[in-house]
């Protein structure tokens, strides 16, 4: 996915962040900040504590997931040879990590800083995992592989490819969901309509075909059903995110209009079918290329929070919006960042229905991973620094998940070798 368009746009956005970061304030026309919210800024930030990560080698691209039975799953990509990679995982209860396990490995994988694998827990206590495998020698031709485990990750089924088009095109940026009866839902960006196009496209001549958003269901026996297109034109290399509300599935992603407006959109499964794509909020950000900066969604019954990055007006921001009707509608956006943001967001809901938003802040001289609590009325806690980092692509996307009264954070510390680093914060006061 990181073709020359994505690299170009990342460079432009880096310049924007450096140029406008120092003059940025916590209020703009699309954010709700009043005097009571300003006073909330004096609230003490979360206390971040370093935490041990599972033992690993040359590791990167972590992902976190909280299971229904109350465990944390950490998955990551580990380099195990000159051209060989493995998807590894470990689980944790309230006290410790168990032994790390290998889900799969291969020499023909598509490994990317922004499009990383995952492992989730299903409703029958089985596991599902996904990773990406090249389908031809073409740079951006690869398939999604999904496997299931019935024994806690000790053994895995033969990989299942959820898309049935058999085209040697891009398929990635997957979000997995635990459905009823041990089924798994998969949402991904699908390039089947771009078959025959070159890896590098002419920006002066818009493509007549586009990346699409698709969904499929896989049952415990590996059978695929409900293979549907959710949106016919989406941004090419921004992450998807999905969650389960009291009404069903909600998925968020970066849309792409005919005039190159690339805002955050949502689709929902309302029990009888999928809704039409709708904007979470219309930033009206027009950009002639993918910013490689997708949204994140969290849900608790009818309460939903969506966080996203936008560079509209040449001033990058991280925003969040709340819904109390399962994502059918959203309130006005609330600005989260405190300047010089690079995006790369994650969001989760706390027991009191406030949200934590995590993002990457920084300049070319150095960066910080930050987290901030926000309430649906716009009240903001003070931002807390999780760790110092850099803003290179290799530093990846910080992730977080909650286990009881603790929030776990994971990120890549790039180097030779790279390492997965972790931290925690106590959120017991937010009930």
Tab-separated table of C-alpha atoms in Angstrom, residues 74-375:
chain	number	residue	atom	x	y	z
A	74	UNK	CA	-1.037	-9.177	22.315
A	75	UNK	CA	-0.068	-10.095	18.759
A	76	UNK	CA	2.918	-8.879	16.774
A	77	UNK	CA	5.083	-9.514	13.706
A	78	UNK	CA	8.512	-10.975	14.346
A	79	UNK	CA	11.350	-11.232	11.875
A	80	UNK	CA	12.696	-14.783	12.059
A	81	UNK	CA	14.956	-14.870	9.000
A	82	UNK	CA	16.361	-12.654	6.280
A	83	UNK	CA	13.024	-12.652	4.451
A	84	UNK	CA	10.919	-14.699	6.837
A	85	UNK	CA	8.326	-13.325	9.248
A	86	UNK	CA	6.083	-14.854	11.899
A	87	UNK	CA	2.840	-13.786	13.541
A	88	UNK	CA	3.288	-14.301	17.272
A	89	UNK	CA	0.868	-13.946	20.174
A	90	UNK	CA	0.650	-14.114	23.958
A	91	UNK	CA	-2.235	-13.728	26.405
A	92	UNK	CA	-2.348	-12.143	29.836
A	93	UNK	CA	-4.625	-12.348	32.851
A	94	UNK	CA	-4.560	-9.868	35.740
A	95	UNK	CA	-1.069	-10.942	36.793
A	96	UNK	CA	1.187	-12.198	34.002
A	97	UNK	CA	1.767	-13.103	30.358
A	98	UNK	CA	1.657	-16.720	29.295
A	99	UNK	CA	4.135	-18.323	26.909
A	100	UNK	CA	4.378	-16.755	23.449
A	101	UNK	CA	3.064	-18.833	20.550
A	102	UNK	CA	3.535	-18.760	16.786
A	103	UNK	CA	0.343	-18.448	14.749
A	104	UNK	CA	1.931	-18.685	11.290
A	105	UNK	CA	5.106	-17.800	9.426
A	106	UNK	CA	6.337	-17.497	5.859
A	107	UNK	CA	8.766	-15.939	3.409
A	108	UNK	CA	6.096	-14.608	1.049
A	109	UNK	CA	4.312	-12.307	3.459
A	110	UNK	CA	3.345	-8.725	2.792
A	111	UNK	CA	4.721	-6.891	5.845
A	112	UNK	CA	3.839	-3.242	6.225
A	113	UNK	CA	4.172	-0.648	8.999
A	114	UNK	CA	0.513	0.448	8.687
A	115	UNK	CA	-1.245	-2.785	7.651
A	116	UNK	CA	-0.577	-5.229	10.459
A	117	UNK	CA	-1.970	-8.635	11.497
A	118	UNK	CA	-4.270	-9.325	14.457
A	119	UNK	CA	-5.513	-12.071	16.791
A	120	UNK	CA	-8.934	-11.862	18.483
A	121	UNK	CA	-11.005	-14.008	20.835
A	122	UNK	CA	-14.367	-15.380	19.644
A	123	UNK	CA	-17.601	-15.992	21.531
A	124	UNK	CA	-16.932	-19.724	21.970
A	125	UNK	CA	-13.459	-18.990	23.417
A	126	UNK	CA	-11.723	-19.978	20.196
A	127	UNK	CA	-9.352	-17.586	18.432
A	128	UNK	CA	-9.161	-16.014	14.989
A	129	UNK	CA	-6.078	-14.487	13.390
A	130	UNK	CA	-5.295	-12.721	10.126
A	131	UNK	CA	-2.143	-11.862	8.175
A	132	UNK	CA	-1.230	-10.935	4.597
A	133	UNK	CA	0.440	-13.149	1.970
A	134	UNK	CA	1.726	-12.130	-1.472
A	135	UNK	CA	-0.324	-13.501	-4.384
A	136	UNK	CA	2.192	-12.639	-7.124
A	137	UNK	CA	5.483	-10.850	-7.676
A	138	UNK	CA	3.648	-7.551	-8.158
A	139	UNK	CA	4.443	-5.226	-5.263
A	140	UNK	CA	0.882	-4.697	-4.090
A	141	UNK	CA	-0.699	-8.040	-4.908
A	142	UNK	CA	-1.536	-9.899	-1.715
A	143	UNK	CA	-4.337	-11.819	-0.014
A	144	UNK	CA	-5.865	-11.847	3.440
A	145	UNK	CA	-5.315	-15.132	5.291
A	146	UNK	CA	-7.532	-16.002	8.279
A	147	UNK	CA	-7.030	-19.006	10.564
A	148	UNK	CA	-8.913	-20.335	13.599
A	149	UNK	CA	-7.700	-22.034	16.779
A	150	UNK	CA	-9.782	-24.145	19.170
A	151	UNK	CA	-7.001	-24.761	21.707
A	152	UNK	CA	-5.836	-21.313	22.774
A	153	UNK	CA	-3.419	-20.805	19.919
A	154	UNK	CA	-1.489	-24.073	20.147
A	155	UNK	CA	-2.684	-25.224	16.716
A	156	UNK	CA	-4.377	-23.391	13.851
A	157	UNK	CA	-6.554	-24.346	10.898
A	158	UNK	CA	-5.491	-24.120	7.304
A	159	UNK	CA	-5.695	-20.438	6.263
A	160	UNK	CA	-8.944	-19.188	4.728
A	161	UNK	CA	-9.001	-16.413	2.116
A	162	UNK	CA	-12.238	-14.463	2.734
A	163	UNK	CA	-12.332	-12.745	-0.668
A	164	UNK	CA	-13.363	-14.943	-3.578
A	165	UNK	CA	-12.315	-12.764	-6.542
A	166	UNK	CA	-8.977	-14.556	-7.213
A	167	UNK	CA	-7.439	-11.339	-8.529
A	168	UNK	CA	-3.783	-10.570	-7.916
A	169	UNK	CA	-4.581	-7.212	-6.346
A	170	UNK	CA	-4.482	-5.507	-2.954
A	171	UNK	CA	-6.489	-6.933	-0.056
A	172	UNK	CA	-5.701	-5.666	3.428
A	173	UNK	CA	-6.335	-3.321	6.346
A	174	UNK	CA	-8.495	-5.966	7.997
A	175	UNK	CA	-10.761	-5.650	11.036
A	176	UNK	CA	-11.934	-8.902	12.651
A	177	UNK	CA	-15.079	-9.186	14.806
A	178	UNK	CA	-16.329	-11.933	17.178
A	179	UNK	CA	-19.848	-12.868	16.076
A	180	UNK	CA	-22.305	-15.272	17.721
A	181	UNK	CA	-21.759	-19.048	17.694
A	182	UNK	CA	-18.005	-18.768	17.229
A	183	UNK	CA	-18.245	-17.049	13.859
A	184	UNK	CA	-15.855	-14.286	12.802
A	185	UNK	CA	-16.686	-11.217	10.726
A	186	UNK	CA	-13.994	-9.726	8.492
A	187	UNK	CA	-13.916	-6.226	6.990
A	188	UNK	CA	-11.143	-5.250	4.587
A	189	UNK	CA	-10.058	-2.932	1.779
A	190	UNK	CA	-10.401	-4.747	-1.543
A	191	UNK	CA	-8.622	-3.865	-4.795
A	192	UNK	CA	-10.302	-6.345	-7.156
A	193	UNK	CA	-11.676	-3.512	-9.306
A	194	UNK	CA	-8.137	-2.215	-9.799
A	195	UNK	CA	-6.999	-5.357	-11.613
A	196	UNK	CA	-4.545	-4.562	-14.395
A	197	UNK	CA	-3.535	-1.170	-13.027
A	198	UNK	CA	0.135	-0.414	-12.494
A	199	UNK	CA	1.590	-0.157	-8.996
A	200	UNK	CA	2.193	3.552	-9.546
A	201	UNK	CA	-0.714	5.712	-10.688
A	202	UNK	CA	-0.771	9.072	-12.427
A	203	UNK	CA	-2.042	11.662	-9.939
A	204	UNK	CA	-2.931	14.071	-12.758
A	205	UNK	CA	-5.362	11.553	-14.203
A	206	UNK	CA	-7.772	10.180	-11.563
A	207	UNK	CA	-8.307	6.441	-11.692
A	208	UNK	CA	-11.625	5.272	-13.190
A	209	UNK	CA	-11.722	2.434	-10.640
A	210	UNK	CA	-11.283	2.452	-6.887
A	211	UNK	CA	-10.500	0.517	-3.766
A	212	UNK	CA	-13.675	-0.870	-2.150
A	213	UNK	CA	-14.730	-1.856	1.365
A	214	UNK	CA	-15.974	-5.439	1.743
A	215	UNK	CA	-17.269	-7.778	4.432
A	216	UNK	CA	-17.571	-11.549	4.881
A	217	UNK	CA	-18.575	-13.966	7.640
A	218	UNK	CA	-16.613	-17.141	8.396
A	219	UNK	CA	-18.083	-19.896	10.580
A	220	UNK	CA	-16.204	-22.272	12.869
A	221	UNK	CA	-15.763	-24.753	10.019
A	222	UNK	CA	-14.149	-22.192	7.722
A	223	UNK	CA	-17.198	-21.655	5.496
A	224	UNK	CA	-17.575	-18.173	3.996
A	225	UNK	CA	-20.922	-16.406	3.725
A	226	UNK	CA	-22.327	-12.903	3.273
A	227	UNK	CA	-19.514	-11.714	1.003
A	228	UNK	CA	-20.716	-8.157	0.290
A	229	UNK	CA	-19.441	-4.790	-0.852
A	230	UNK	CA	-20.043	-2.057	1.750
A	231	UNK	CA	-18.637	0.972	-0.090
A	232	UNK	CA	-17.638	1.210	-3.750
A	233	UNK	CA	-14.980	3.931	-3.346
A	234	UNK	CA	-12.703	4.292	-0.299
A	235	UNK	CA	-9.249	5.608	0.563
A	236	UNK	CA	-6.584	3.170	-0.579
A	237	UNK	CA	-4.402	2.628	2.493
A	238	UNK	CA	-6.063	3.868	5.671
A	239	UNK	CA	-6.913	1.386	8.412
A	240	UNK	CA	-10.440	0.140	8.965
A	241	UNK	CA	-11.869	-0.358	12.461
A	242	UNK	CA	-14.957	-2.214	13.658
A	243	UNK	CA	-16.880	-2.873	16.872
A	244	UNK	CA	-20.064	-4.527	18.118
A	245	UNK	CA	-22.860	-2.285	19.392
A	246	UNK	CA	-26.154	-3.327	20.978
A	247	UNK	CA	-27.622	-3.233	17.450
A	248	UNK	CA	-24.884	-5.079	15.586
A	249	UNK	CA	-21.661	-4.311	13.727
A	250	UNK	CA	-20.346	-0.801	13.113
A	251	UNK	CA	-17.331	-0.274	10.839
A	252	UNK	CA	-15.460	2.992	10.299
A	253	UNK	CA	-12.994	3.863	7.547
A	254	UNK	CA	-11.775	6.727	5.368
A	255	UNK	CA	-14.066	7.346	2.419
A	256	UNK	CA	-13.009	8.830	-0.935
A	257	UNK	CA	-15.425	10.985	-2.919
A	258	UNK	CA	-15.184	11.840	-6.594
A	259	UNK	CA	-13.703	15.244	-5.705
A	260	UNK	CA	-11.093	13.584	-3.406
A	261	UNK	CA	-12.750	14.447	-0.100
A	262	UNK	CA	-11.481	11.813	2.346
A	263	UNK	CA	-13.477	11.971	5.572
A	264	UNK	CA	-14.286	9.303	8.164
A	265	UNK	CA	-17.406	7.286	7.322
A	266	UNK	CA	-19.381	4.542	9.049
A	267	UNK	CA	-21.531	1.621	7.917
A	268	UNK	CA	-23.683	-0.486	10.245
A	269	UNK	CA	-25.410	-3.831	10.165
A	270	UNK	CA	-28.851	-3.157	11.626
A	271	UNK	CA	-30.054	-6.746	11.836
A	272	UNK	CA	-31.702	-6.837	8.424
A	273	UNK	CA	-28.767	-5.628	6.338
A	274	UNK	CA	-26.030	-3.057	5.908
A	275	UNK	CA	-26.794	0.651	5.980
A	276	UNK	CA	-25.569	3.108	3.363
A	277	UNK	CA	-22.231	4.782	4.156
A	278	UNK	CA	-22.621	7.945	6.228
A	279	UNK	CA	-20.015	10.462	7.458
A	280	UNK	CA	-19.227	10.434	11.154
A	281	UNK	CA	-18.508	14.125	10.610
A	282	UNK	CA	-17.913	16.092	7.405
A	283	UNK	CA	-14.492	17.685	7.798
A	284	UNK	CA	-14.451	18.109	3.997
A	285	UNK	CA	-10.759	17.281	3.840
A	286	UNK	CA	-9.735	17.240	0.186
A	287	UNK	CA	-6.410	15.514	-0.399
A	288	UNK	CA	-5.051	13.977	-3.606
A	289	UNK	CA	-3.641	10.838	-2.037
A	290	UNK	CA	-3.976	8.535	0.933
A	291	UNK	CA	-2.734	9.924	4.283
A	292	UNK	CA	-2.222	6.396	5.717
A	293	UNK	CA	-4.109	7.393	8.869
A	294	UNK	CA	-7.326	5.491	9.508
A	295	UNK	CA	-9.964	5.965	12.239
A	296	UNK	CA	-10.706	3.878	15.332
A	297	UNK	CA	-14.044	2.892	16.894
A	298	UNK	CA	-15.066	1.532	20.308
A	299	UNK	CA	-18.559	0.516	21.438
A	300	UNK	CA	-20.424	-0.462	24.593
A	301	UNK	CA	-24.044	-1.335	23.839
A	302	UNK	CA	-25.534	1.890	22.394
A	303	UNK	CA	-22.535	4.043	23.324
A	304	UNK	CA	-19.967	4.498	20.534
A	305	UNK	CA	-16.826	6.620	20.219
A	306	UNK	CA	-14.964	7.229	16.943
A	307	UNK	CA	-11.555	8.913	16.820
A	308	UNK	CA	-9.884	10.085	13.637
A	309	UNK	CA	-7.180	12.265	12.095
A	310	UNK	CA	-7.783	15.107	9.667
A	311	UNK	CA	-5.565	17.670	7.959
A	312	UNK	CA	-8.329	19.939	6.678
A	313	UNK	CA	-7.245	23.556	6.232
A	314	UNK	CA	-3.590	22.567	6.433
A	315	UNK	CA	-3.863	22.163	10.215
A	316	UNK	CA	-3.700	18.530	11.383
A	317	UNK	CA	-5.952	17.511	14.290
A	318	UNK	CA	-7.135	14.419	16.137
A	319	UNK	CA	-10.867	14.430	16.876
A	320	UNK	CA	-13.432	12.207	18.561
A	321	UNK	CA	-17.228	12.034	18.304
A	322	UNK	CA	-19.727	10.176	20.498
A	323	UNK	CA	-22.971	8.374	19.738
A	324	UNK	CA	-25.687	7.187	22.154
A	325	UNK	CA	-27.781	5.341	19.559
A	326	UNK	CA	-25.400	2.650	18.370
A	327	UNK	CA	-23.715	4.832	15.758
A	328	UNK	CA	-26.867	5.900	13.964
A	329	UNK	CA	-25.932	9.525	14.708
A	330	UNK	CA	-22.967	11.320	16.254
A	331	UNK	CA	-22.528	14.483	18.261
A	332	UNK	CA	-20.184	17.300	17.210
A	333	UNK	CA	-16.462	16.443	17.108
A	334	UNK	CA	-14.177	17.243	20.021
A	335	UNK	CA	-10.557	18.155	19.353
A	336	UNK	CA	-8.148	15.927	21.259
A	337	UNK	CA	-4.622	16.863	20.212
A	338	UNK	CA	-2.548	19.581	21.872
A	339	UNK	CA	-0.442	20.445	18.832
A	340	UNK	CA	1.976	18.900	16.340
A	341	UNK	CA	-0.092	15.775	15.830
A	342	UNK	CA	0.759	12.957	13.461
A	343	UNK	CA	-2.482	11.051	14.060
A	344	UNK	CA	-2.220	7.208	14.212
A	345	UNK	CA	-5.145	7.070	16.620
A	346	UNK	CA	-6.714	4.455	18.849
A	347	UNK	CA	-9.799	4.798	21.080
A	348	UNK	CA	-11.492	2.833	23.859
A	349	UNK	CA	-14.470	3.419	26.132
A	350	UNK	CA	-14.177	3.470	29.924
A	351	UNK	CA	-16.768	2.205	32.429
A	352	UNK	CA	-18.153	5.739	32.954
A	353	UNK	CA	-18.691	6.036	29.158
A	354	UNK	CA	-15.872	8.531	28.761
A	355	UNK	CA	-13.184	7.617	26.226
A	356	UNK	CA	-9.428	7.396	26.048
A	357	UNK	CA	-7.847	8.535	22.807
A	358	UNK	CA	-4.248	7.640	22.006
A	359	UNK	CA	-2.238	9.331	19.263
A	360	UNK	CA	1.255	10.172	18.033
A	361	UNK	CA	2.503	13.711	18.554
A	362	UNK	CA	5.758	15.216	17.365
A	363	UNK	CA	8.064	16.862	14.883
A	364	UNK	CA	11.040	15.558	12.878
A	365	UNK	CA	13.187	16.202	15.968
A	366	UNK	CA	11.256	13.686	18.033
A	367	UNK	CA	7.843	12.413	18.975
A	368	UNK	CA	5.691	11.306	21.868
A	369	UNK	CA	2.852	8.817	22.201
A	370	UNK	CA	0.088	10.561	24.129
A	371	UNK	CA	-3.250	9.618	25.664
A	372	UNK	CA	-6.120	11.791	26.864
A	373	UNK	CA	-9.475	11.196	28.522
A	374	UNK	CA	-12.512	12.921	27.033
A	375	UNK	CA	-16.163	12.952	28.055
